[in-house]
Amino acid sequence: MRTEKTRGLGPTVWIAVVAVVTIVLTIGPALFGRGVFFPGDIVKQVAPWQVDAPNDFQPQNRLLTDLVDGAAPQRTEVRRGILDGDYPLWNPYSAGGTPLGTQPQNGMFSPLHLPYLIFSPSYAPAVAKAVEMLVALLFTFLFLRRVGLGRPAALVGGVLYMNSAFLVVWSTFPHAEVAALIPALFWAAERVLARRSLISAFPVSVVIAVMLLQGFPSVAAYAGIAVACYVLMRLALDRGSSMRERIKVLARLGVALVLGVALSAIQLLPFVATLDDFDRTYRLQRSTSVLPVSSLVTVAVPKAFGAPRDHIDFAPRNQVEMQTFAGVTALVLMIGGFLRRPREGVLPGVKGFLWAGVAVLVVMVFMGGPLLSVFQTLLSPLFEENAVGRMRSVLGFFVASLAAVGFQSFVSSDRPRLEIWQRIVLGVGGLAALGGAAVGLLRMYEVARNNGHSSYFLDQLWIPGMAAAAVVIALVIGGRWRPGGQHVAHWVVPVAFAIESVAFASAFLPTVDRTDFYPVTPTHRYLAANIGHERMAAGGGTMWPGSQTFYRLRTVASHAFHPTEWRDLLEEVGVRGPETQPLFGYGRETASAPILDRLGAGFWVSRPEELPFGEPIRISPGSDRVVLRSRVPVRIPTSLEGIRAVVVRLDEAFSSDEQGAFMDAEVLARDGRVLARGERRIRAGQGPARIHVPVAEYRSSDGRGRPASIRLTLRSDDDDAVVLGTAGVPAVTAVVADDDGLRLTFADGAVVYRRLNALPRIHWASRTAVVPDPAERIRRLGAGVDPRTVLLSAAGPEASAEPALIEILADEGDEIRVRVRAEGRGYLVVADSISEGWHATVDGARAAIVDADHAVGAIVVPEGDHVVSLVYRPAGWRVGSKVSAASALVLAAGAVVAFRRRRRDDEAIDRPLLDTP
């Protein structure tokens, strides 16, 4: 008689091969070095990268901006610090500086993030995704094996889960990386229930620690609640154990939980200590804060509302947040296995628990109401400050597990003889399901038709429909015909789901060219050469400010959790956009705002499409038609200084076989020297309209070398031409600088102004003013304050009004050192968010950091020559490090004990065999 192991070997190998093929077809090109598994092309939507984008450019997945201007730059900065021999706790480039190495979203203490330390930033995302998929596959398999499923069924469950919606749409986010560990937590808990020793609970500690260190605590908490319910269910149904034994199991799991939390203390304690620094009210959820019920259609038809890579999207919500794909294959297996029981049945209660879990999660995620309200009340802030839609992570695991149980019920049992009541329930339930699906699809068709995508929607039904037909036929045929003793479903089901999952994933997962991974533009080179210790501020989304951490350029506003006081100042300047992604407007009032002067913003960056600030002056009236041909320049006489832009009119739409051309504007001296220049791209089809070419502002310092003319040149690979409007000399208007405290210093892909009134980020204040009222401080800073004066939030030593010389000795990461030669007592002001977690010394003696200018810090420095040092050591870092180290030692000791015990058990088993004659 063939054993289960032998019978399952062929199908197991086949399903494993299909699993590998799905990985290769989704992220294979990036794994093999052909492209980058990263939505890097998103940057081409804004200046300065936009200048090189094709006319019809659309990013592969525009929904993943958080990766580009948030997660990836932070991870890269951590990697740089570690490779330089120092673990970086602080990011000095984002806003006023933000915690870095202790933040969960960076997850750099987690083993799953090792690829980001080992491999280059452009290659690591593909490797990390492959590791994530394999972890989800492996531990789903191990858990399902523990609860009683055969190898093929358990492996099917793993394939289903690793390709489920949450793990795909949140790829390379910490959300998906934590979700990949949910099966590991269930496996570890089930292992404790089976072995019932304290040491057997240690894997639970490891999994909990890794989930917390991985970086998205809410998903870890959702998983923890689900596992707790699972353990209670299993113990309640275990009638062979006494109450005392059950309590012991719970106690061991409690110890494992505490140990796991303690193991992650190195990251958890500093993170918790910073929570009160941020305004989190924007995250508050209500019992109605749920996903639309219509999004359930994506369970079977993932592209029902469009897809990023198809550049079609008529979804009622961000598809990353609402996508719920499980696959028609999984649904058929779930429904088919509802009333069937596999010959090798799963452990008592597991199937019922999974069905109950699915029901509860569907109600909470898509309906909300009283049930969600109860959870929000009892488990606040977990359910009050986190979108309940993130529970799709647990839902996906439950669905995959139920599908695996259904698969097992078909391939391991004969055709069951159903009781009459079972037939009635199956028939009514089947008709209800089909009717509900038909009504849902009809309504979705109406939505698609109203949005002009009816044909697209119908096309999306082919793959699910064919997969459903193939799976149903295989399940039916397999009940009567089993070639080689194997159920046909072993071979058909994995392939059907693989086709579904690859079609789904390929519509969401981006693989871009290597040149699109944070390209370095002339604007970045200019700022890197000139910004020094200062900051830049940008209008709108220019430069994706959060991405500047990758380029190591300091920004005033970024993709980050801004401290409340820093956000107060940004709002006074007039930011808009999400709480974690504040965006400035483009106006002159914003660019020259006094608050930006206090925050060390030495540069303002704008997109080239925005007309530079200044006074328009007509310098050439013109009268007739003129054609500006490629590389045939036209000169316009002028003696104006301070020109910031040259404005001309395109009298006809620019036609070109290429993607467009560039118009150069150069300010020339009498001897032909180029005094200043700028360029602007003219795209095919642009015009008729007035266009401007930004120009780096030129002013002669000695009155000599004054401008004599402007030279306009069209640059194109073809013999293109533009019609400017006059014969001989085109009509031209110049935008000339006025006294606005700005100087346009660069114009190539983006427009960069030097902010002349900005204070150095690290500067000396020789006078003080005490303003205890926050609203009054903000008002005074917004109106402008004497640059020699610092506004203190509370009374402190009075400054002497004497100057000082400052020399910056170190200004990187977690440390700032400054030499101060003061002629009298004053304040060294550091325009960073250094009020929390930073520690200061003056000549080695501890010194207080006082709140200054509402959102930054200052240190009192006496007269004389001194060295001021500031070091970032966040609250909880030292204690957390010690707690984590002690916990790791406990786990290591437990592992040694477990190893020795197993060796003794093996010897006890082998000895009688050796003594047998």
PDB file of C-alpha atoms in Angstrom, residues 5-225:
ATOM      1  CA  LYS A   5       4.183  10.617   1.491  1.00  0.00           C
ATOM      2  CA  THR A   6       4.732   8.595  -1.658  1.00  0.00           C
ATOM      3  CA  ARG A   7       1.372   9.390  -3.172  1.00  0.00           C
ATOM      4  CA  GLY A   8       1.820  13.107  -2.599  1.00  0.00           C
ATOM      5  CA  LEU A   9       5.366  13.398  -3.913  1.00  0.00           C
ATOM      6  CA  GLY A  10       4.531  13.900  -7.599  1.00  0.00           C
ATOM      7  CA  PRO A  11       1.804  16.515  -7.026  1.00  0.00           C
ATOM      8  CA  THR A  12       3.923  18.225  -4.374  1.00  0.00           C
ATOM      9  CA  VAL A  13       6.831  18.657  -6.778  1.00  0.00           C
ATOM     10  CA  TRP A  14       4.462  19.881  -9.490  1.00  0.00           C
ATOM     11  CA  ILE A  15       2.851  22.491  -7.217  1.00  0.00           C
ATOM     12  CA  ALA A  16       6.290  23.621  -6.012  1.00  0.00           C
ATOM     13  CA  VAL A  17       7.373  24.087  -9.636  1.00  0.00           C
ATOM     14  CA  VAL A  18       4.245  26.138 -10.342  1.00  0.00           C
ATOM     15  CA  ALA A  19       4.996  28.274  -7.271  1.00  0.00           C
ATOM     16  CA  VAL A  20       8.523  28.976  -8.519  1.00  0.00           C
ATOM     17  CA  VAL A  21       7.181  29.810 -11.971  1.00  0.00           C
ATOM     18  CA  THR A  22       4.757  32.364 -10.519  1.00  0.00           C
ATOM     19  CA  ILE A  23       7.646  34.054  -8.682  1.00  0.00           C
ATOM     20  CA  VAL A  24       9.735  34.131 -11.849  1.00  0.00           C
ATOM     21  CA  LEU A  25       6.892  35.504 -13.957  1.00  0.00           C
ATOM     22  CA  THR A  26       6.154  38.307 -11.486  1.00  0.00           C
ATOM     23  CA  ILE A  27       9.556  39.509 -10.249  1.00  0.00           C
ATOM     24  CA  GLY A  28      11.904  37.331 -12.308  1.00  0.00           C
ATOM     25  CA  PRO A  29      13.231  40.054 -14.656  1.00  0.00           C
ATOM     26  CA  ALA A  30      14.404  42.173 -11.721  1.00  0.00           C
ATOM     27  CA  LEU A  31      15.845  39.124  -9.930  1.00  0.00           C
ATOM     28  CA  PHE A  32      17.907  38.320 -13.020  1.00  0.00           C
ATOM     29  CA  GLY A  33      19.122  41.896 -13.365  1.00  0.00           C
ATOM     30  CA  ARG A  34      16.778  43.020 -16.132  1.00  0.00           C
ATOM     31  CA  GLY A  35      15.237  46.094 -14.586  1.00  0.00           C
ATOM     32  CA  VAL A  36      14.477  47.226 -11.052  1.00  0.00           C
ATOM     33  CA  PHE A  37      11.559  45.966  -8.972  1.00  0.00           C
ATOM     34  CA  PHE A  38      10.618  49.451  -7.854  1.00  0.00           C
ATOM     35  CA  PRO A  39       8.216  52.200  -9.061  1.00  0.00           C
ATOM     36  CA  GLY A  40      11.111  54.568  -9.696  1.00  0.00           C
ATOM     37  CA  ASP A  41       9.567  55.997 -12.838  1.00  0.00           C
ATOM     38  CA  ILE A  42       7.063  57.868 -10.647  1.00  0.00           C
ATOM     39  CA  VAL A  43       9.601  60.682 -10.251  1.00  0.00           C
ATOM     40  CA  LYS A  44       9.188  61.564 -13.934  1.00  0.00           C
ATOM     41  CA  GLN A  45       5.829  63.110 -13.119  1.00  0.00           C
ATOM     42  CA  VAL A  46       7.496  66.163 -11.549  1.00  0.00           C
ATOM     43  CA  ALA A  47      10.437  68.499 -12.121  1.00  0.00           C
ATOM     44  CA  PRO A  48      13.338  68.153 -12.548  1.00  0.00           C
ATOM     45  CA  TRP A  49      12.984  64.567 -13.825  1.00  0.00           C
ATOM     46  CA  GLN A  50       9.927  65.430 -15.900  1.00  0.00           C
ATOM     47  CA  VAL A  51      11.989  67.233 -18.499  1.00  0.00           C
ATOM     48  CA  ASP A  52      13.278  63.883 -19.815  1.00  0.00           C
ATOM     49  CA  ALA A  53       9.926  62.085 -19.789  1.00  0.00           C
ATOM     50  CA  PRO A  54       8.129  61.273 -23.077  1.00  0.00           C
ATOM     51  CA  ASN A  55       5.069  63.314 -23.983  1.00  0.00           C
ATOM     52  CA  ASP A  56       2.700  60.431 -23.290  1.00  0.00           C
ATOM     53  CA  PHE A  57       4.508  59.239 -20.156  1.00  0.00           C
ATOM     54  CA  GLN A  58       2.554  57.450 -17.435  1.00  0.00           C
ATOM     55  CA  PRO A  59       4.239  55.623 -14.547  1.00  0.00           C
ATOM     56  CA  GLN A  60       3.702  51.897 -14.248  1.00  0.00           C
ATOM     57  CA  ASN A  61       2.034  52.261 -10.865  1.00  0.00           C
ATOM     58  CA  ARG A  62       1.311  55.808  -9.772  1.00  0.00           C
ATOM     59  CA  LEU A  63      -0.199  54.550  -6.472  1.00  0.00           C
ATOM     60  CA  LEU A  64       3.176  53.703  -4.936  1.00  0.00           C
ATOM     61  CA  THR A  65       4.557  57.201  -4.329  1.00  0.00           C
ATOM     62  CA  ASP A  66       5.086  56.413  -0.632  1.00  0.00           C
ATOM     63  CA  LEU A  67       7.833  53.987  -1.599  1.00  0.00           C
ATOM     64  CA  VAL A  68       9.648  56.506  -3.758  1.00  0.00           C
ATOM     65  CA  ASP A  69       9.553  59.529  -1.463  1.00  0.00           C
ATOM     66  CA  GLY A  70       9.421  57.723   1.858  1.00  0.00           C
ATOM     67  CA  ALA A  71      10.393  54.119   2.503  1.00  0.00           C
ATOM     68  CA  ALA A  72      13.207  53.545  -0.007  1.00  0.00           C
ATOM     69  CA  PRO A  73      15.235  56.708   0.763  1.00  0.00           C
ATOM     70  CA  GLN A  74      15.064  55.951   4.489  1.00  0.00           C
ATOM     71  CA  ARG A  75      16.207  52.360   4.002  1.00  0.00           C
ATOM     72  CA  THR A  76      19.047  53.525   1.786  1.00  0.00           C
ATOM     73  CA  GLU A  77      20.212  56.025   4.398  1.00  0.00           C
ATOM     74  CA  VAL A  78      20.240  53.328   7.087  1.00  0.00           C
ATOM     75  CA  ARG A  79      22.306  51.103   4.807  1.00  0.00           C
ATOM     76  CA  ARG A  80      24.814  53.887   4.128  1.00  0.00           C
ATOM     77  CA  GLY A  81      25.252  54.513   7.831  1.00  0.00           C
ATOM     78  CA  ILE A  82      25.802  50.855   8.643  1.00  0.00           C
ATOM     79  CA  LEU A  83      28.309  50.450   5.807  1.00  0.00           C
ATOM     80  CA  ASP A  84      30.106  53.520   7.171  1.00  0.00           C
ATOM     81  CA  GLY A  85      30.404  51.749  10.527  1.00  0.00           C
ATOM     82  CA  ASP A  86      27.670  53.579  12.422  1.00  0.00           C
ATOM     83  CA  TYR A  87      24.042  52.688  12.995  1.00  0.00           C
ATOM     84  CA  PRO A  88      22.157  55.898  12.081  1.00  0.00           C
ATOM     85  CA  LEU A  89      19.460  56.872  14.565  1.00  0.00           C
ATOM     86  CA  TRP A  90      18.635  60.239  12.977  1.00  0.00           C
ATOM     87  CA  ASN A  91      17.789  61.373   9.467  1.00  0.00           C
ATOM     88  CA  PRO A  92      19.029  64.980   9.123  1.00  0.00           C
ATOM     89  CA  TYR A  93      17.637  65.451   5.604  1.00  0.00           C
ATOM     90  CA  SER A  94      13.892  64.991   6.151  1.00  0.00           C
ATOM     91  CA  ALA A  95      12.068  68.144   7.346  1.00  0.00           C
ATOM     92  CA  GLY A  96      13.634  69.314  10.607  1.00  0.00           C
ATOM     93  CA  GLY A  97      15.245  65.931  10.988  1.00  0.00           C
ATOM     94  CA  THR A  98      13.384  62.775  11.952  1.00  0.00           C
ATOM     95  CA  PRO A  99      14.128  59.557  13.857  1.00  0.00           C
ATOM     96  CA  LEU A 100      15.557  56.961  11.485  1.00  0.00           C
ATOM     97  CA  GLY A 101      17.047  53.742  12.820  1.00  0.00           C
ATOM     98  CA  THR A 102      14.444  53.355  15.555  1.00  0.00           C
ATOM     99  CA  GLN A 103      11.398  53.772  13.346  1.00  0.00           C
ATOM    100  CA  PRO A 104       9.395  50.590  12.688  1.00  0.00           C
ATOM    101  CA  GLN A 105       8.572  51.490   9.087  1.00  0.00           C
ATOM    102  CA  ASN A 106      12.259  51.177   8.223  1.00  0.00           C
ATOM    103  CA  GLY A 107      12.370  47.722   9.822  1.00  0.00           C
ATOM    104  CA  MET A 108      16.127  47.462   9.649  1.00  0.00           C
ATOM    105  CA  PHE A 109      16.422  45.139  12.672  1.00  0.00           C
ATOM    106  CA  SER A 110      14.286  42.490  10.997  1.00  0.00           C
ATOM    107  CA  PRO A 111      15.905  39.474   9.299  1.00  0.00           C
ATOM    108  CA  LEU A 112      13.584  39.976   6.331  1.00  0.00           C
ATOM    109  CA  HIS A 113      15.351  43.274   5.658  1.00  0.00           C
ATOM    110  CA  LEU A 114      18.787  41.752   5.284  1.00  0.00           C
ATOM    111  CA  PRO A 115      18.580  42.094   1.467  1.00  0.00           C
ATOM    112  CA  TYR A 116      18.502  45.885   1.900  1.00  0.00           C
ATOM    113  CA  LEU A 117      21.816  45.712   3.763  1.00  0.00           C
ATOM    114  CA  ILE A 118      23.521  43.109   1.592  1.00  0.00           C
ATOM    115  CA  PHE A 119      22.517  44.161  -1.908  1.00  0.00           C
ATOM    116  CA  SER A 120      22.523  47.461  -3.737  1.00  0.00           C
ATOM    117  CA  PRO A 121      19.472  49.713  -3.201  1.00  0.00           C
ATOM    118  CA  SER A 122      18.307  49.035  -6.764  1.00  0.00           C
ATOM    119  CA  TYR A 123      18.576  45.233  -6.569  1.00  0.00           C
ATOM    120  CA  ALA A 124      17.490  44.675  -2.956  1.00  0.00           C
ATOM    121  CA  PRO A 125      13.701  45.182  -3.495  1.00  0.00           C
ATOM    122  CA  ALA A 126      13.511  42.182  -5.840  1.00  0.00           C
ATOM    123  CA  VAL A 127      15.428  39.912  -3.462  1.00  0.00           C
ATOM    124  CA  ALA A 128      13.403  41.136  -0.480  1.00  0.00           C
ATOM    125  CA  LYS A 129      10.156  40.441  -2.344  1.00  0.00           C
ATOM    126  CA  ALA A 130      11.310  36.932  -3.246  1.00  0.00           C
ATOM    127  CA  VAL A 131      12.187  36.280   0.410  1.00  0.00           C
ATOM    128  CA  GLU A 132       8.799  37.642   1.486  1.00  0.00           C
ATOM    129  CA  MET A 133       6.943  35.359  -0.935  1.00  0.00           C
ATOM    130  CA  LEU A 134       8.924  32.293   0.119  1.00  0.00           C
ATOM    131  CA  VAL A 135       8.359  33.022   3.823  1.00  0.00           C
ATOM    132  CA  ALA A 136       4.606  33.345   3.252  1.00  0.00           C
ATOM    133  CA  LEU A 137       4.614  30.121   1.217  1.00  0.00           C
ATOM    134  CA  LEU A 138       6.748  28.113   3.646  1.00  0.00           C
ATOM    135  CA  PHE A 139       4.960  28.975   6.881  1.00  0.00           C
ATOM    136  CA  THR A 140       1.492  28.621   5.369  1.00  0.00           C
ATOM    137  CA  PHE A 141       2.601  25.165   4.277  1.00  0.00           C
ATOM    138  CA  LEU A 142       3.993  24.326   7.725  1.00  0.00           C
ATOM    139  CA  PHE A 143       0.892  25.547   9.541  1.00  0.00           C
ATOM    140  CA  LEU A 144      -1.503  23.647   7.294  1.00  0.00           C
ATOM    141  CA  ARG A 145       0.590  20.504   7.656  1.00  0.00           C
ATOM    142  CA  ARG A 146       0.378  20.853  11.443  1.00  0.00           C
ATOM    143  CA  VAL A 147      -3.417  21.081  11.386  1.00  0.00           C
ATOM    144  CA  GLY A 148      -3.689  17.908   9.328  1.00  0.00           C
ATOM    145  CA  LEU A 149      -3.481  18.682   5.607  1.00  0.00           C
ATOM    146  CA  GLY A 150      -1.390  16.676   3.162  1.00  0.00           C
ATOM    147  CA  ARG A 151       1.620  18.162   1.403  1.00  0.00           C
ATOM    148  CA  PRO A 152      -0.111  19.061  -1.876  1.00  0.00           C
ATOM    149  CA  ALA A 153      -3.025  20.799  -0.154  1.00  0.00           C
ATOM    150  CA  ALA A 154      -0.754  22.636   2.268  1.00  0.00           C
ATOM    151  CA  LEU A 155       1.424  23.788  -0.606  1.00  0.00           C
ATOM    152  CA  VAL A 156      -1.630  24.988  -2.549  1.00  0.00           C
ATOM    153  CA  GLY A 157      -2.571  27.074   0.488  1.00  0.00           C
ATOM    154  CA  GLY A 158       0.904  28.604   0.530  1.00  0.00           C
ATOM    155  CA  VAL A 159       0.767  29.478  -3.169  1.00  0.00           C
ATOM    156  CA  LEU A 160      -2.659  31.054  -2.713  1.00  0.00           C
ATOM    157  CA  TYR A 161      -1.549  33.190   0.223  1.00  0.00           C
ATOM    158  CA  MET A 162       1.754  34.427  -1.170  1.00  0.00           C
ATOM    159  CA  ASN A 163      -0.136  35.730  -4.224  1.00  0.00           C
ATOM    160  CA  SER A 164      -3.093  37.205  -2.323  1.00  0.00           C
ATOM    161  CA  ALA A 165      -4.060  40.847  -2.680  1.00  0.00           C
ATOM    162  CA  PHE A 166      -2.464  42.305   0.440  1.00  0.00           C
ATOM    163  CA  LEU A 167       0.935  40.779  -0.251  1.00  0.00           C
ATOM    164  CA  VAL A 168       0.900  41.923  -3.877  1.00  0.00           C
ATOM    165  CA  VAL A 169      -0.398  45.491  -3.727  1.00  0.00           C
ATOM    166  CA  TRP A 170       1.731  46.327  -0.672  1.00  0.00           C
ATOM    167  CA  SER A 171       4.887  44.748  -2.139  1.00  0.00           C
ATOM    168  CA  THR A 172       8.130  46.054  -0.541  1.00  0.00           C
ATOM    169  CA  PHE A 173       6.088  48.005   2.012  1.00  0.00           C
ATOM    170  CA  PRO A 174       6.388  46.878   5.650  1.00  0.00           C
ATOM    171  CA  HIS A 175       2.655  46.075   5.480  1.00  0.00           C
ATOM    172  CA  ALA A 176       3.245  43.070   3.209  1.00  0.00           C
ATOM    173  CA  GLU A 177       6.425  42.014   4.967  1.00  0.00           C
ATOM    174  CA  VAL A 178       4.590  41.752   8.293  1.00  0.00           C
ATOM    175  CA  ALA A 179       1.635  40.022   6.629  1.00  0.00           C
ATOM    176  CA  ALA A 180       3.988  37.389   5.189  1.00  0.00           C
ATOM    177  CA  LEU A 181       4.752  36.366   8.786  1.00  0.00           C
ATOM    178  CA  ILE A 182       1.122  35.823   9.843  1.00  0.00           C
ATOM    179  CA  PRO A 183       1.287  32.096   8.933  1.00  0.00           C
ATOM    180  CA  ALA A 184       4.519  31.816  10.943  1.00  0.00           C
ATOM    181  CA  LEU A 185       2.719  33.103  14.039  1.00  0.00           C
ATOM    182  CA  PHE A 186      -0.089  30.572  13.588  1.00  0.00           C
ATOM    183  CA  TRP A 187       2.438  27.779  12.999  1.00  0.00           C
ATOM    184  CA  ALA A 188       4.414  28.702  16.118  1.00  0.00           C
ATOM    185  CA  ALA A 189       1.238  28.846  18.242  1.00  0.00           C
ATOM    186  CA  GLU A 190       0.015  25.477  16.934  1.00  0.00           C
ATOM    187  CA  ARG A 191       3.450  24.021  17.725  1.00  0.00           C
ATOM    188  CA  VAL A 192       3.071  25.102  21.366  1.00  0.00           C
ATOM    189  CA  LEU A 193      -0.379  23.536  21.518  1.00  0.00           C
ATOM    190  CA  ALA A 194       1.128  20.258  20.334  1.00  0.00           C
ATOM    191  CA  ARG A 195       4.318  20.154  22.440  1.00  0.00           C
ATOM    192  CA  ARG A 196       3.209  22.139  25.490  1.00  0.00           C
ATOM    193  CA  SER A 197       6.629  23.045  26.881  1.00  0.00           C
ATOM    194  CA  LEU A 198       8.035  26.447  27.683  1.00  0.00           C
ATOM    195  CA  ILE A 199      10.921  26.008  25.257  1.00  0.00           C
ATOM    196  CA  SER A 200       8.497  25.099  22.471  1.00  0.00           C
ATOM    197  CA  ALA A 201       6.983  28.589  22.925  1.00  0.00           C
ATOM    198  CA  PHE A 202      10.245  30.349  22.072  1.00  0.00           C
ATOM    199  CA  PRO A 203       9.552  30.334  18.312  1.00  0.00           C
ATOM    200  CA  VAL A 204       6.444  32.381  19.143  1.00  0.00           C
ATOM    201  CA  SER A 205       8.737  34.958  20.746  1.00  0.00           C
ATOM    202  CA  VAL A 206      10.964  35.065  17.689  1.00  0.00           C
ATOM    203  CA  VAL A 207       8.054  35.498  15.284  1.00  0.00           C
ATOM    204  CA  ILE A 208       6.456  38.236  17.409  1.00  0.00           C
ATOM    205  CA  ALA A 209       9.766  40.074  17.633  1.00  0.00           C
ATOM    206  CA  VAL A 210      10.389  39.858  13.898  1.00  0.00           C
ATOM    207  CA  MET A 211       6.851  41.079  13.142  1.00  0.00           C
ATOM    208  CA  LEU A 212       7.273  44.066  15.449  1.00  0.00           C
ATOM    209  CA  LEU A 213      10.739  44.830  14.104  1.00  0.00           C
ATOM    210  CA  GLN A 214       9.512  44.461  10.538  1.00  0.00           C
ATOM    211  CA  GLY A 215       7.743  47.753  10.766  1.00  0.00           C
ATOM    212  CA  PHE A 216       3.949  47.816  10.667  1.00  0.00           C
ATOM    213  CA  PRO A 217       2.651  47.227  14.197  1.00  0.00           C
ATOM    214  CA  SER A 218      -1.064  47.329  13.347  1.00  0.00           C
ATOM    215  CA  VAL A 219      -0.879  44.278  11.063  1.00  0.00           C
ATOM    216  CA  ALA A 220       1.164  42.475  13.727  1.00  0.00           C
ATOM    217  CA  ALA A 221      -1.521  43.356  16.281  1.00  0.00           C
ATOM    218  CA  TYR A 222      -4.328  42.143  14.004  1.00  0.00           C
ATOM    219  CA  ALA A 223      -2.472  38.856  13.588  1.00  0.00           C
ATOM    220  CA  GLY A 224      -1.917  38.613  17.338  1.00  0.00           C
ATOM    221  CA  ILE A 225      -5.635  39.016  18.055  1.00  0.00           C
TER     222      ILE A 225
END
